[in-house]
Amino acid sequence: MRWRKLRGLSLKAIDKSNWETAIQLSVHDEQKTFIASNLYSIAEVQFLDNFYAKGIYLDDRMIGFTLFGIDSDDHNYWIYRLMIDKDFQRNGFGIQAIQLVIKEIRNLNHSNIPLIMIGYHPENLPAKLAYQKAGFIETELSPWGEQLAKYIL
């Protein structure tokens, strides 16, 4: 099913009203090794300071999930997770969602943090292309095996 690209996306906080919807979202089977589950991410954010778990909405329907915030190790913004449900992939929503997260980070960035970082599996070509289109520049491979990329704010 193709969705009109003119529709707008928005971010809404994950809370008691929508967390169950978030954990029902899924990627294609071949993508599952590339990203932690939304359930894990919702649990993880409970123990991270300065991080936000948000649903990615198309009108009133959650179609994706993101987790981002200030990493305590390097003090840069990091997008730890960003996923679009398998039924909504290949419609340009990933790039729009990345742009929304960048905009949200810009609004939160009162400390003038210079970078947004992202890490993704080197074989995840759709993620690589989406982040490149959104303006991320690849840097190096991390010690844990992910390709790192930066966005200069």
PDB file of C-alpha atoms in Angstrom:
ATOM      1  CA  MET A   1       0.000   0.000   0.000  1.00  0.00           C
ATOM      2  CA  ARG A   2       1.436   3.390  -1.011  1.00  0.00           C
ATOM      3  CA  TRP A   3       0.808   6.390   1.251  1.00  0.00           C
ATOM      4  CA  ARG A   4       0.746   9.911  -0.071  1.00  0.00           C
ATOM      5  CA  LYS A   5       4.029  11.571   0.827  1.00  0.00           C
ATOM      6  CA  LEU A   6       2.229  14.855   1.422  1.00  0.00           C
ATOM      7  CA  ARG A   7       0.881  13.661   4.749  1.00  0.00           C
ATOM      8  CA  GLY A   8       2.736  14.976   7.744  1.00  0.00           C
ATOM      9  CA  LEU A   9       4.506  12.996  10.397  1.00  0.00           C
ATOM     10  CA  SER A  10       4.705  13.951  14.052  1.00  0.00           C
ATOM     11  CA  LEU A  11       6.400  12.709  17.209  1.00  0.00           C
ATOM     12  CA  LYS A  12       4.496  11.902  20.397  1.00  0.00           C
ATOM     13  CA  ALA A  13       5.958  10.773  23.702  1.00  0.00           C
ATOM     14  CA  ILE A  14       5.630   7.104  24.582  1.00  0.00           C
ATOM     15  CA  ASP A  15       3.479   6.855  27.691  1.00  0.00           C
ATOM     16  CA  LYS A  16       0.882   4.594  29.285  1.00  0.00           C
ATOM     17  CA  SER A  17      -1.600   5.381  26.506  1.00  0.00           C
ATOM     18  CA  ASN A  18       0.524   4.187  23.573  1.00  0.00           C
ATOM     19  CA  TRP A  19       3.388   1.952  24.711  1.00  0.00           C
ATOM     20  CA  GLU A  20       1.503  -1.203  23.771  1.00  0.00           C
ATOM     21  CA  THR A  21       1.014   0.107  20.239  1.00  0.00           C
ATOM     22  CA  ALA A  22       4.749   0.835  20.044  1.00  0.00           C
ATOM     23  CA  ILE A  23       5.729  -2.713  20.984  1.00  0.00           C
ATOM     24  CA  GLN A  24       3.442  -4.117  18.274  1.00  0.00           C
ATOM     25  CA  LEU A  25       5.402  -2.328  15.545  1.00  0.00           C
ATOM     26  CA  SER A  26       7.884  -4.517  13.716  1.00  0.00           C
ATOM     27  CA  VAL A  27      10.418  -4.499  10.919  1.00  0.00           C
ATOM     28  CA  HIS A  28      10.806  -7.166   8.228  1.00  0.00           C
ATOM     29  CA  ASP A  29      12.336 -10.454   9.419  1.00  0.00           C
ATOM     30  CA  GLU A  30      15.640  -9.769   7.625  1.00  0.00           C
ATOM     31  CA  GLN A  31      15.919  -6.421   9.475  1.00  0.00           C
ATOM     32  CA  LYS A  32      15.364  -7.767  13.001  1.00  0.00           C
ATOM     33  CA  THR A  33      19.082  -8.323  13.612  1.00  0.00           C
ATOM     34  CA  PHE A  34      19.731  -4.633  12.851  1.00  0.00           C
ATOM     35  CA  ILE A  35      17.741  -3.058  15.700  1.00  0.00           C
ATOM     36  CA  ALA A  36      16.666  -3.737  19.274  1.00  0.00           C
ATOM     37  CA  SER A  37      12.970  -4.281  19.871  1.00  0.00           C
ATOM     38  CA  ASN A  38      10.774  -1.368  20.867  1.00  0.00           C
ATOM     39  CA  LEU A  39       9.943  -3.202  24.096  1.00  0.00           C
ATOM     40  CA  TYR A  40      13.648  -3.318  24.981  1.00  0.00           C
ATOM     41  CA  SER A  41      14.031   0.375  24.053  1.00  0.00           C
ATOM     42  CA  ILE A  42      11.074   1.410  26.218  1.00  0.00           C
ATOM     43  CA  ALA A  43      12.598  -0.493  29.134  1.00  0.00           C
ATOM     44  CA  GLU A  44      16.057   0.962  28.440  1.00  0.00           C
ATOM     45  CA  VAL A  45      14.864   4.585  28.407  1.00  0.00           C
ATOM     46  CA  GLN A  46      13.679   4.190  32.010  1.00  0.00           C
ATOM     47  CA  PHE A  47      17.359   4.119  33.020  1.00  0.00           C
ATOM     48  CA  LEU A  48      18.742   6.790  30.688  1.00  0.00           C
ATOM     49  CA  ASP A  49      18.907  10.426  31.702  1.00  0.00           C
ATOM     50  CA  ASN A  50      18.133  13.050  29.043  1.00  0.00           C
ATOM     51  CA  PHE A  51      16.602  10.522  26.603  1.00  0.00           C
ATOM     52  CA  TYR A  52      13.220  10.481  24.918  1.00  0.00           C
ATOM     53  CA  ALA A  53      11.156   7.584  23.553  1.00  0.00           C
ATOM     54  CA  LYS A  54       8.667   8.771  20.959  1.00  0.00           C
ATOM     55  CA  GLY A  55       6.177   7.287  18.578  1.00  0.00           C
ATOM     56  CA  ILE A  56       6.357   8.380  14.969  1.00  0.00           C
ATOM     57  CA  TYR A  57       2.820   9.164  13.862  1.00  0.00           C
ATOM     58  CA  LEU A  58       1.218   9.468  10.459  1.00  0.00           C
ATOM     59  CA  ASP A  59      -1.865  11.490  11.305  1.00  0.00           C
ATOM     60  CA  ASP A  60      -3.276   9.563  14.304  1.00  0.00           C
ATOM     61  CA  ARG A  61      -1.582   6.228  13.564  1.00  0.00           C
ATOM     62  CA  MET A  62       1.761   5.209  15.061  1.00  0.00           C
ATOM     63  CA  ILE A  63       3.962   3.929  12.242  1.00  0.00           C
ATOM     64  CA  GLY A  64       7.384   4.046  13.881  1.00  0.00           C
ATOM     65  CA  PHE A  65       9.457   4.538  16.996  1.00  0.00           C
ATOM     66  CA  THR A  66      12.535   6.512  17.973  1.00  0.00           C
ATOM     67  CA  LEU A  67      14.778   6.806  21.023  1.00  0.00           C
ATOM     68  CA  PHE A  68      17.197   9.728  21.232  1.00  0.00           C
ATOM     69  CA  GLY A  69      18.996  11.899  23.744  1.00  0.00           C
ATOM     70  CA  ILE A  70      22.306  13.049  25.171  1.00  0.00           C
ATOM     71  CA  ASP A  71      24.814  10.240  25.601  1.00  0.00           C
ATOM     72  CA  SER A  72      26.550  10.377  28.978  1.00  0.00           C
ATOM     73  CA  ASP A  73      29.869   9.153  27.517  1.00  0.00           C
ATOM     74  CA  ASP A  74      30.549  11.768  24.838  1.00  0.00           C
ATOM     75  CA  HIS A  75      27.841  14.349  25.662  1.00  0.00           C
ATOM     76  CA  ASN A  76      26.580  14.448  22.070  1.00  0.00           C
ATOM     77  CA  TYR A  77      23.028  13.782  20.981  1.00  0.00           C
ATOM     78  CA  TRP A  78      22.534  10.217  19.812  1.00  0.00           C
ATOM     79  CA  ILE A  79      19.697   8.589  17.949  1.00  0.00           C
ATOM     80  CA  TYR A  80      19.790   5.174  19.586  1.00  0.00           C
ATOM     81  CA  ARG A  81      16.777   3.809  17.710  1.00  0.00           C
ATOM     82  CA  LEU A  82      14.709   4.792  14.731  1.00  0.00           C
ATOM     83  CA  MET A  83      12.397   2.349  13.021  1.00  0.00           C
ATOM     84  CA  ILE A  84       9.442   2.444  10.665  1.00  0.00           C
ATOM     85  CA  ASP A  85       6.943  -0.420  10.780  1.00  0.00           C
ATOM     86  CA  LYS A  86       7.308  -2.897   7.915  1.00  0.00           C
ATOM     87  CA  ASP A  87       3.872  -1.953   6.510  1.00  0.00           C
ATOM     88  CA  PHE A  88       4.962   1.683   6.067  1.00  0.00           C
ATOM     89  CA  GLN A  89       8.521   1.257   4.775  1.00  0.00           C
ATOM     90  CA  ARG A  90       9.637   2.363   1.306  1.00  0.00           C
ATOM     91  CA  ASN A  91       7.415   5.445   1.327  1.00  0.00           C
ATOM     92  CA  GLY A  92       9.945   8.071   2.402  1.00  0.00           C
ATOM     93  CA  PHE A  93       8.753   8.062   6.013  1.00  0.00           C
ATOM     94  CA  GLY A  94      12.186   7.097   7.346  1.00  0.00           C
ATOM     95  CA  ILE A  95      13.853  10.222   5.973  1.00  0.00           C
ATOM     96  CA  GLN A  96      10.937  12.383   7.151  1.00  0.00           C
ATOM     97  CA  ALA A  97      11.215  10.796  10.612  1.00  0.00           C
ATOM     98  CA  ILE A  98      14.965  11.498  10.751  1.00  0.00           C
ATOM     99  CA  GLN A  99      14.282  15.124   9.829  1.00  0.00           C
ATOM    100  CA  LEU A 100      11.642  15.331  12.578  1.00  0.00           C
ATOM    101  CA  VAL A 101      14.075  13.982  15.170  1.00  0.00           C
ATOM    102  CA  ILE A 102      16.732  16.484  14.040  1.00  0.00           C
ATOM    103  CA  LYS A 103      14.196  19.302  14.386  1.00  0.00           C
ATOM    104  CA  GLU A 104      13.193  18.071  17.864  1.00  0.00           C
ATOM    105  CA  ILE A 105      16.847  17.899  18.929  1.00  0.00           C
ATOM    106  CA  ARG A 106      17.453  21.433  17.632  1.00  0.00           C
ATOM    107  CA  ASN A 107      14.527  22.624  19.799  1.00  0.00           C
ATOM    108  CA  LEU A 108      15.926  20.831  22.861  1.00  0.00           C
ATOM    109  CA  ASN A 109      19.557  21.830  22.293  1.00  0.00           C
ATOM    110  CA  HIS A 110      19.885  24.691  24.790  1.00  0.00           C
ATOM    111  CA  SER A 111      23.510  23.706  25.523  1.00  0.00           C
ATOM    112  CA  ASN A 112      24.640  24.093  21.899  1.00  0.00           C
ATOM    113  CA  ILE A 113      25.753  20.481  21.581  1.00  0.00           C
ATOM    114  CA  PRO A 114      27.453  20.336  18.158  1.00  0.00           C
ATOM    115  CA  LEU A 115      26.656  16.805  16.941  1.00  0.00           C
ATOM    116  CA  ILE A 116      23.972  14.196  16.523  1.00  0.00           C
ATOM    117  CA  MET A 117      25.466  10.719  16.266  1.00  0.00           C
ATOM    118  CA  ILE A 118      23.938   7.525  14.945  1.00  0.00           C
ATOM    119  CA  GLY A 119      25.179   3.968  14.711  1.00  0.00           C
ATOM    120  CA  TYR A 120      23.806   1.330  12.353  1.00  0.00           C
ATOM    121  CA  HIS A 121      24.707  -2.135  11.125  1.00  0.00           C
ATOM    122  CA  PRO A 122      27.091  -1.819   8.152  1.00  0.00           C
ATOM    123  CA  GLU A 123      24.881  -4.161   6.092  1.00  0.00           C
ATOM    124  CA  ASN A 124      21.732  -2.085   6.712  1.00  0.00           C
ATOM    125  CA  LEU A 125      21.825  -0.280   3.354  1.00  0.00           C
ATOM    126  CA  PRO A 126      18.348   1.301   3.610  1.00  0.00           C
ATOM    127  CA  ALA A 127      19.359   2.935   6.926  1.00  0.00           C
ATOM    128  CA  LYS A 128      22.693   4.047   5.479  1.00  0.00           C
ATOM    129  CA  LEU A 129      20.998   5.698   2.481  1.00  0.00           C
ATOM    130  CA  ALA A 130      18.282   7.336   4.599  1.00  0.00           C
ATOM    131  CA  TYR A 131      20.811   8.843   7.016  1.00  0.00           C
ATOM    132  CA  GLN A 132      23.000  10.041   4.130  1.00  0.00           C
ATOM    133  CA  LYS A 133      19.989  11.690   2.451  1.00  0.00           C
ATOM    134  CA  ALA A 134      19.171  13.403   5.758  1.00  0.00           C
ATOM    135  CA  GLY A 135      22.693  14.865   5.959  1.00  0.00           C
ATOM    136  CA  PHE A 136      24.613  12.409   8.152  1.00  0.00           C
ATOM    137  CA  ILE A 137      28.280  11.857   7.303  1.00  0.00           C
ATOM    138  CA  GLU A 138      29.853   8.465   8.019  1.00  0.00           C
ATOM    139  CA  THR A 139      32.799   8.539  10.389  1.00  0.00           C
ATOM    140  CA  GLU A 140      34.246   5.198  11.550  1.00  0.00           C
ATOM    141  CA  LEU A 141      33.269   1.717  12.674  1.00  0.00           C
ATOM    142  CA  SER A 142      32.558   1.538  16.383  1.00  0.00           C
ATOM    143  CA  PRO A 143      34.267  -0.981  18.677  1.00  0.00           C
ATOM    144  CA  TRP A 144      30.879  -2.768  18.889  1.00  0.00           C
ATOM    145  CA  GLY A 145      30.717  -3.144  15.081  1.00  0.00           C
ATOM    146  CA  GLU A 146      28.299  -0.407  13.988  1.00  0.00           C
ATOM    147  CA  GLN A 147      28.950   2.166  11.309  1.00  0.00           C
ATOM    148  CA  LEU A 148      28.911   5.576  12.999  1.00  0.00           C
ATOM    149  CA  ALA A 149      27.724   8.741  11.313  1.00  0.00           C
ATOM    150  CA  LYS A 150      27.451  12.342  12.474  1.00  0.00           C
ATOM    151  CA  TYR A 151      25.146  15.246  11.751  1.00  0.00           C
ATOM    152  CA  ILE A 152      26.557  18.690  12.475  1.00  0.00           C
ATOM    153  CA  LEU A 153      23.998  20.922  14.161  1.00  0.00           C
TER     154      LEU A 153
END
